[in-house]
mmCIF file of C-alpha atoms and ligand atoms in Angstrom:
data_model
loop_
_atom_site.group_PDB
_atom_site.id
_atom_site.type_symbol
_atom_site.label_atom_id
_atom_site.label_comp_id
_atom_site.label_asym_id
_atom_site.label_seq_id
_atom_site.Cartn_x
_atom_site.Cartn_y
_atom_site.Cartn_z
ATOM 1 C CA MET B 1 43.338 -87.289 70.164
ATOM 2 C CA ARG B 2 46.615 -86.966 68.200
ATOM 3 C CA LYS B 3 49.847 -87.177 70.173
ATOM 4 C CA ALA B 4 52.825 -84.920 69.398
ATOM 5 C CA GLY B 5 52.448 -81.304 68.263
ATOM 6 C CA PHE B 6 55.158 -78.824 67.311
ATOM 7 C CA ILE B 7 54.786 -75.058 67.785
ATOM 8 C CA PHE B 8 57.027 -72.417 66.199
ATOM 9 C CA ASP B 9 57.463 -68.811 67.255
ATOM 10 C CA LEU B 10 57.819 -66.505 64.219
ATOM 11 C CA ASP B 11 60.142 -63.534 64.739
ATOM 12 C CA GLY B 12 63.643 -64.792 65.523
ATOM 13 C CA VAL B 13 62.816 -68.461 64.851
ATOM 14 C CA ILE B 14 61.441 -68.605 61.307
ATOM 15 C CA VAL B 15 62.466 -65.163 60.036
ATOM 16 C CA ASP B 16 64.646 -62.365 61.375
ATOM 17 C CA THR B 17 62.092 -59.572 61.469
ATOM 18 C CA ALA B 18 63.667 -58.093 64.637
ATOM 19 C CA LYS B 19 65.829 -55.939 62.340
ATOM 20 C CA TYR B 20 62.706 -54.406 60.738
ATOM 21 C CA HIS B 21 61.013 -53.892 64.096
ATOM 22 C CA TYR B 22 64.228 -52.127 65.164
ATOM 23 C CA LEU B 23 64.283 -49.778 62.158
ATOM 24 C CA ALA B 24 60.640 -48.844 62.691
ATOM 25 C CA TRP B 25 61.001 -48.259 66.449
ATOM 26 C CA ARG B 26 64.214 -46.275 65.909
ATOM 27 C CA LYS B 27 62.481 -44.036 63.359
ATOM 28 C CA LEU B 28 59.710 -43.283 65.840
ATOM 29 C CA ALA B 29 62.217 -42.659 68.669
ATOM 30 C CA ASN B 30 64.208 -40.276 66.452
ATOM 31 C CA GLU B 31 61.031 -38.426 65.492
ATOM 32 C CA LEU B 32 60.294 -38.058 69.194
ATOM 33 C CA GLY B 33 63.823 -36.719 69.739
ATOM 34 C CA PHE B 34 65.829 -39.569 71.255
ATOM 35 C CA GLU B 35 68.075 -42.486 70.295
ATOM 36 C CA PHE B 36 67.112 -46.160 70.394
ATOM 37 C CA THR B 37 69.948 -48.678 70.216
ATOM 38 C CA LYS B 38 70.169 -52.243 68.914
ATOM 39 C CA GLU B 39 70.965 -53.374 72.450
ATOM 40 C CA GLN B 40 67.738 -51.788 73.723
ATOM 41 C CA ASN B 41 65.870 -53.521 70.886
ATOM 42 C CA GLU B 42 66.802 -56.878 72.490
ATOM 43 C CA MET B 43 64.229 -56.113 75.213
ATOM 44 C CA PHE B 44 61.491 -56.025 72.559
ATOM 45 C CA LYS B 45 61.835 -59.664 71.451
ATOM 46 C CA GLY B 46 58.620 -61.604 71.987
ATOM 47 C CA VAL B 47 57.002 -58.517 73.555
ATOM 48 C CA SER B 48 53.661 -57.156 72.259
ATOM 49 C CA ARG B 49 53.578 -54.013 70.120
ATOM 50 C CA LYS B 50 51.764 -52.046 72.831
ATOM 51 C CA ARG B 51 54.211 -53.082 75.552
ATOM 52 C CA CYS B 52 57.145 -52.226 73.240
ATOM 53 C CA LEU B 53 55.812 -48.672 72.820
ATOM 54 C CA GLU B 54 55.422 -48.314 76.586
ATOM 55 C CA ILE B 55 59.078 -49.364 77.055
ATOM 56 C CA LEU B 56 60.226 -47.073 74.214
ATOM 57 C CA LEU B 57 58.496 -44.055 75.737
ATOM 58 C CA ASP B 58 60.059 -44.896 79.118
ATOM 59 C CA ILE B 59 63.497 -44.975 77.482
ATOM 60 C CA GLY B 60 62.901 -41.536 75.930
ATOM 61 C CA GLY B 61 61.199 -40.121 79.042
ATOM 62 C CA VAL B 62 58.205 -39.232 76.870
ATOM 63 C CA THR B 63 54.643 -39.098 78.186
ATOM 64 C CA ALA B 64 51.782 -39.549 75.734
ATOM 65 C CA THR B 65 48.049 -38.949 75.637
ATOM 66 C CA THR B 66 45.977 -42.002 74.681
ATOM 67 C CA GLU B 67 45.444 -40.449 71.276
ATOM 68 C CA GLN B 68 49.183 -39.918 70.686
ATOM 69 C CA PHE B 69 49.949 -43.421 71.977
ATOM 70 C CA ASN B 70 47.521 -45.017 69.541
ATOM 71 C CA ARG B 71 48.729 -42.856 66.649
ATOM 72 C CA TRP B 72 52.368 -43.839 67.292
ATOM 73 C CA LEU B 73 51.373 -47.509 67.404
ATOM 74 C CA VAL B 74 49.799 -47.141 63.955
ATOM 75 C CA GLU B 75 52.760 -45.126 62.613
ATOM 76 C CA LYS B 76 55.285 -47.704 63.785
ATOM 77 C CA ASN B 77 53.272 -50.554 62.313
ATOM 78 C CA GLU B 78 52.834 -48.815 58.948
ATOM 79 C CA ASP B 79 56.581 -48.306 58.761
ATOM 80 C CA TYR B 80 57.196 -51.957 59.763
ATOM 81 C CA LEU B 81 54.741 -53.146 57.093
ATOM 82 C CA SER B 82 56.686 -51.243 54.433
ATOM 83 C CA TYR B 83 59.649 -53.561 55.184
ATOM 84 C CA ILE B 84 57.475 -56.700 55.341
ATOM 85 C CA GLU B 85 56.095 -55.821 51.924
ATOM 86 C CA LYS B 86 59.534 -56.490 50.398
ATOM 87 C CA MET B 87 60.157 -59.844 52.148
ATOM 88 C CA ASP B 88 60.536 -63.112 50.225
ATOM 89 C CA GLU B 89 61.709 -66.721 50.789
ATOM 90 C CA SER B 90 65.342 -65.592 51.004
ATOM 91 C CA GLU B 91 64.570 -64.261 54.500
ATOM 92 C CA ILE B 92 63.671 -67.648 55.960
ATOM 93 C CA LEU B 93 66.306 -68.517 58.577
ATOM 94 C CA PRO B 94 68.715 -71.378 57.742
ATOM 95 C CA ASP B 95 67.290 -74.911 57.730
ATOM 96 C CA VAL B 96 63.802 -73.870 58.825
ATOM 97 C CA ASN B 97 62.412 -75.426 55.623
ATOM 98 C CA ARG B 98 64.305 -78.662 56.265
ATOM 99 C CA VAL B 99 62.929 -78.997 59.812
ATOM 100 C CA LEU B 100 59.369 -78.112 58.789
ATOM 101 C CA SER B 101 59.368 -80.576 55.910
ATOM 102 C CA TYR B 102 60.918 -83.306 58.075
ATOM 103 C CA LEU B 103 58.135 -82.891 60.657
ATOM 104 C CA LYS B 104 55.520 -82.910 57.878
ATOM 105 C CA SER B 105 57.035 -86.115 56.481
ATOM 106 C CA LYS B 106 56.436 -87.660 59.939
ATOM 107 C CA ASP B 107 52.833 -86.422 59.893
ATOM 108 C CA ILE B 108 53.382 -84.138 62.902
ATOM 109 C CA PRO B 109 50.822 -81.321 63.263
ATOM 110 C CA ILE B 110 52.456 -77.874 63.298
ATOM 111 C CA SER B 111 51.255 -74.516 64.653
ATOM 112 C CA LEU B 112 52.606 -71.015 64.729
ATOM 113 C CA GLY B 113 52.609 -69.381 68.191
ATOM 114 C CA SER B 114 53.584 -65.732 67.826
ATOM 115 C CA ALA B 115 52.979 -62.414 69.605
ATOM 116 C CA SER B 116 52.873 -60.656 66.232
ATOM 117 C CA LYS B 117 49.651 -59.336 64.737
ATOM 118 C CA ASN B 118 51.373 -59.449 61.327
ATOM 119 C CA ALA B 119 52.138 -63.176 61.377
ATOM 120 C CA ILE B 120 49.855 -64.246 58.514
ATOM 121 C CA PRO B 121 51.105 -61.684 55.953
ATOM 122 C CA ILE B 122 54.712 -62.562 56.879
ATOM 123 C CA LEU B 123 54.109 -66.314 56.429
ATOM 124 C CA GLU B 124 52.489 -65.565 53.073
ATOM 125 C CA LYS B 125 55.391 -63.371 51.954
ATOM 126 C CA VAL B 126 57.952 -66.085 52.700
ATOM 127 C CA LYS B 127 55.628 -68.798 51.313
ATOM 128 C CA LEU B 128 55.518 -71.010 54.408
ATOM 129 C CA THR B 129 51.767 -70.914 55.076
ATOM 130 C CA ASP B 130 51.161 -74.463 53.814
ATOM 131 C CA TYR B 131 53.312 -76.066 56.531
ATOM 132 C CA PHE B 132 51.061 -74.771 59.307
ATOM 133 C CA ASP B 133 47.935 -76.633 60.373
ATOM 134 C CA THR B 134 46.986 -73.641 62.499
ATOM 135 C CA VAL B 135 48.257 -70.127 63.242
ATOM 136 C CA VAL B 136 47.868 -68.524 66.667
ATOM 137 C CA ASP B 137 49.147 -64.943 66.769
ATOM 138 C CA GLY B 138 48.797 -61.601 68.535
ATOM 139 C CA ASN B 139 45.249 -61.231 67.225
ATOM 140 C CA HIS B 140 44.067 -64.296 69.154
ATOM 141 C CA VAL B 141 45.513 -63.781 72.621
ATOM 142 C CA THR B 142 44.591 -61.615 75.578
ATOM 143 C CA LYS B 143 47.673 -62.388 77.672
ATOM 144 C CA ALA B 144 51.263 -61.862 76.511
ATOM 145 C CA LYS B 145 54.164 -64.316 76.870
ATOM 146 C CA PRO B 146 55.357 -65.449 79.490
ATOM 147 C CA ASP B 147 51.693 -66.307 79.945
ATOM 148 C CA PRO B 148 51.209 -69.710 78.260
ATOM 149 C CA GLU B 149 47.921 -68.678 76.557
ATOM 150 C CA VAL B 150 49.277 -68.510 72.978
ATOM 151 C CA PHE B 151 50.781 -72.013 73.170
ATOM 152 C CA LEU B 152 47.799 -73.535 74.991
ATOM 153 C CA ILE B 153 45.449 -72.249 72.269
ATOM 154 C CA ALA B 154 47.825 -73.683 69.643
ATOM 155 C CA ALA B 155 47.818 -77.119 71.346
ATOM 156 C CA LYS B 156 44.023 -77.065 71.529
ATOM 157 C CA GLN B 157 43.714 -76.141 67.859
ATOM 158 C CA LEU B 158 46.133 -78.920 66.909
ATOM 159 C CA GLY B 159 44.110 -81.373 68.986
ATOM 160 C CA VAL B 160 47.071 -82.375 71.151
ATOM 161 C CA LEU B 161 47.710 -82.199 74.894
ATOM 162 C CA ALA B 162 50.032 -79.482 76.202
ATOM 163 C CA HIS B 163 52.586 -81.938 77.595
ATOM 164 C CA ASN B 164 52.829 -83.550 74.140
ATOM 165 C CA CYS B 165 53.983 -80.269 72.556
ATOM 166 C CA VAL B 166 57.418 -78.956 71.635
ATOM 167 C CA VAL B 167 57.958 -75.176 71.317
ATOM 168 C CA PHE B 168 60.741 -73.400 69.396
ATOM 169 C CA GLU B 169 61.386 -69.904 70.784
ATOM 170 C CA ASP B 170 64.052 -67.190 70.640
ATOM 171 C CA ALA B 171 62.816 -64.971 73.502
ATOM 172 C CA ILE B 172 63.231 -65.479 77.247
ATOM 173 C CA ALA B 173 59.529 -64.660 77.758
ATOM 174 C CA GLY B 174 58.638 -67.249 75.095
ATOM 175 C CA ILE B 175 60.681 -69.986 76.760
ATOM 176 C CA GLU B 176 58.980 -69.144 80.057
ATOM 177 C CA ALA B 177 55.590 -69.317 78.332
ATOM 178 C CA ALA B 178 56.411 -72.782 76.937
ATOM 179 C CA ASN B 179 57.609 -73.972 80.346
ATOM 180 C CA ASN B 180 54.487 -72.499 81.982
ATOM 181 C CA ALA B 181 52.411 -74.469 79.468
ATOM 182 C CA ASN B 182 54.223 -77.671 80.533
ATOM 183 C CA MET B 183 55.666 -78.091 77.018
ATOM 184 C CA VAL B 184 59.195 -79.034 75.930
ATOM 185 C CA SER B 185 61.034 -75.744 75.272
ATOM 186 C CA ILE B 186 63.723 -75.439 72.614
ATOM 187 C CA GLY B 187 65.665 -72.168 72.633
ATOM 188 C CA ILE B 188 66.924 -70.820 69.325
ATOM 189 C CA GLY B 189 69.746 -68.431 70.153
ATOM 190 C CA ASP B 190 72.330 -67.900 72.861
ATOM 191 C CA VAL B 191 72.638 -70.602 75.530
ATOM 192 C CA GLN B 192 73.803 -67.941 78.027
ATOM 193 C CA VAL B 193 70.555 -66.030 77.514
ATOM 194 C CA LEU B 194 67.980 -68.815 77.122
ATOM 195 C CA THR B 195 68.965 -70.497 80.367
ATOM 196 C CA GLU B 196 65.473 -71.798 81.181
ATOM 197 C CA ALA B 197 65.079 -73.742 77.914
ATOM 198 C CA ASP B 198 65.166 -77.556 77.953
ATOM 199 C CA TYR B 199 67.555 -77.488 74.954
ATOM 200 C CA VAL B 200 69.290 -74.601 73.138
ATOM 201 C CA PHE B 201 70.629 -74.404 69.568
ATOM 202 C CA ASN B 202 72.200 -71.402 67.854
ATOM 203 C CA ASN B 203 70.004 -72.123 64.853
ATOM 204 C CA PHE B 204 68.306 -75.000 63.039
ATOM 205 C CA THR B 205 71.445 -75.997 61.114
ATOM 206 C CA GLU B 206 72.640 -77.569 64.383
ATOM 207 C CA MET B 207 69.499 -79.661 64.800
ATOM 208 C CA ASP B 208 69.748 -82.977 62.982
ATOM 209 C CA ALA B 209 67.075 -85.551 62.156
ATOM 210 C CA SER B 210 68.119 -87.841 65.012
ATOM 211 C CA PHE B 211 67.490 -85.039 67.544
ATOM 212 C CA LEU B 212 64.074 -84.383 65.977
ATOM 213 C CA ASP B 213 63.304 -88.115 66.169
ATOM 214 C CA ARG B 214 64.265 -88.153 69.844
ATOM 215 C CA LEU B 215 62.032 -85.135 70.485
ATOM 216 C CA ILE B 216 59.107 -86.756 68.710
ATOM 217 C CA GLY B 217 59.692 -89.924 70.757
ATOM 218 C CA LYS B 218 59.811 -87.893 73.971
ATOM 219 C CA VAL B 219 56.412 -86.239 73.479
ATOM 220 C CA ASN B 220 54.621 -89.078 71.728
HETATM 221 P P1 LIG K 301 53.650 -56.929 65.748
HETATM 222 P P2 LIG K 301 57.215 -63.328 67.988
HETATM 223 C C1 LIG K 301 56.966 -60.665 68.353
HETATM 224 O O1 LIG K 301 56.911 -61.797 67.525
HETATM 225 C C2 LIG K 301 58.285 -59.929 68.194
HETATM 226 O O2 LIG K 301 59.349 -60.708 68.708
HETATM 227 C C3 LIG K 301 58.225 -58.625 68.948
HETATM 228 O O3 LIG K 301 59.423 -57.905 68.799
HETATM 229 C C4 LIG K 301 57.038 -57.800 68.420
HETATM 230 O O4 LIG K 301 56.919 -56.587 69.132
HETATM 231 C C5 LIG K 301 55.758 -58.629 68.579
HETATM 232 O O5 LIG K 301 55.897 -59.839 67.869
HETATM 233 C C6 LIG K 301 54.535 -57.906 68.045
HETATM 234 O O6 LIG K 301 54.654 -57.764 66.657
HETATM 235 O O7 LIG K 301 53.946 -55.480 65.976
HETATM 236 O O8 LIG K 301 53.951 -57.412 64.360
HETATM 237 O O9 LIG K 301 52.250 -57.297 66.193
HETATM 238 O O10 LIG K 301 58.666 -63.359 68.312
HETATM 239 O O11 LIG K 301 56.295 -63.626 69.153
HETATM 240 O O12 LIG K 301 56.866 -64.095 66.737
HETATM 241 MG MG1 LIG K 302 60.403 -64.491 68.696
#
């Protein structure tokens, strides 16, 4: 069995698609007659599409039949996909390419571990598919973060043990999922928010090669 494995969340770690999710959810909220703020959108990070709609309807005090609920899910996703369609490499977050290629140069297996059901088209749009040995996304899991399922499947597919994995995550639920999987958790974002992470960086520009070497040494 190989030793170290590295797992990357997608939205908020590799690309900033939260802004597109926000526009699509806001459009639906407005159509249903209420406002949806950027602050409220923070609650949606790392959360499944279905759970996001449940929260949105709670915010608006809207009740839905199953048929309406499913139609709104489709509507929101179609709108979101219209933004994804226009994405390119310029939307990759700073220094993500550097970190991915550094890990590849060290022969470290890499997986995606995302709640999104649109992960593969997004990776293709930004031309990062080739870095990933495996992709585990919202189509492969039955339990949402903070359940560790997504990361445990990723470890299995990489052929590494859970405690030999490092996870990069921007959401509180994602950090909890990594911790629940007994993996090293690296928060990408605000240290005041990602308090449960083993390490926190604002973004990858702050993460140098010596830190990555130490991480590899820690899980190897
Ligand atoms: P989709 P991640 C998550 O992706 C997003 O953070 C979250 O806001 C979104 O609702 C979820 O994916 C589902 O996305 O509607 O594309 O299936 O951060 O786990 O990569
Ligand atoms: Mg995320």
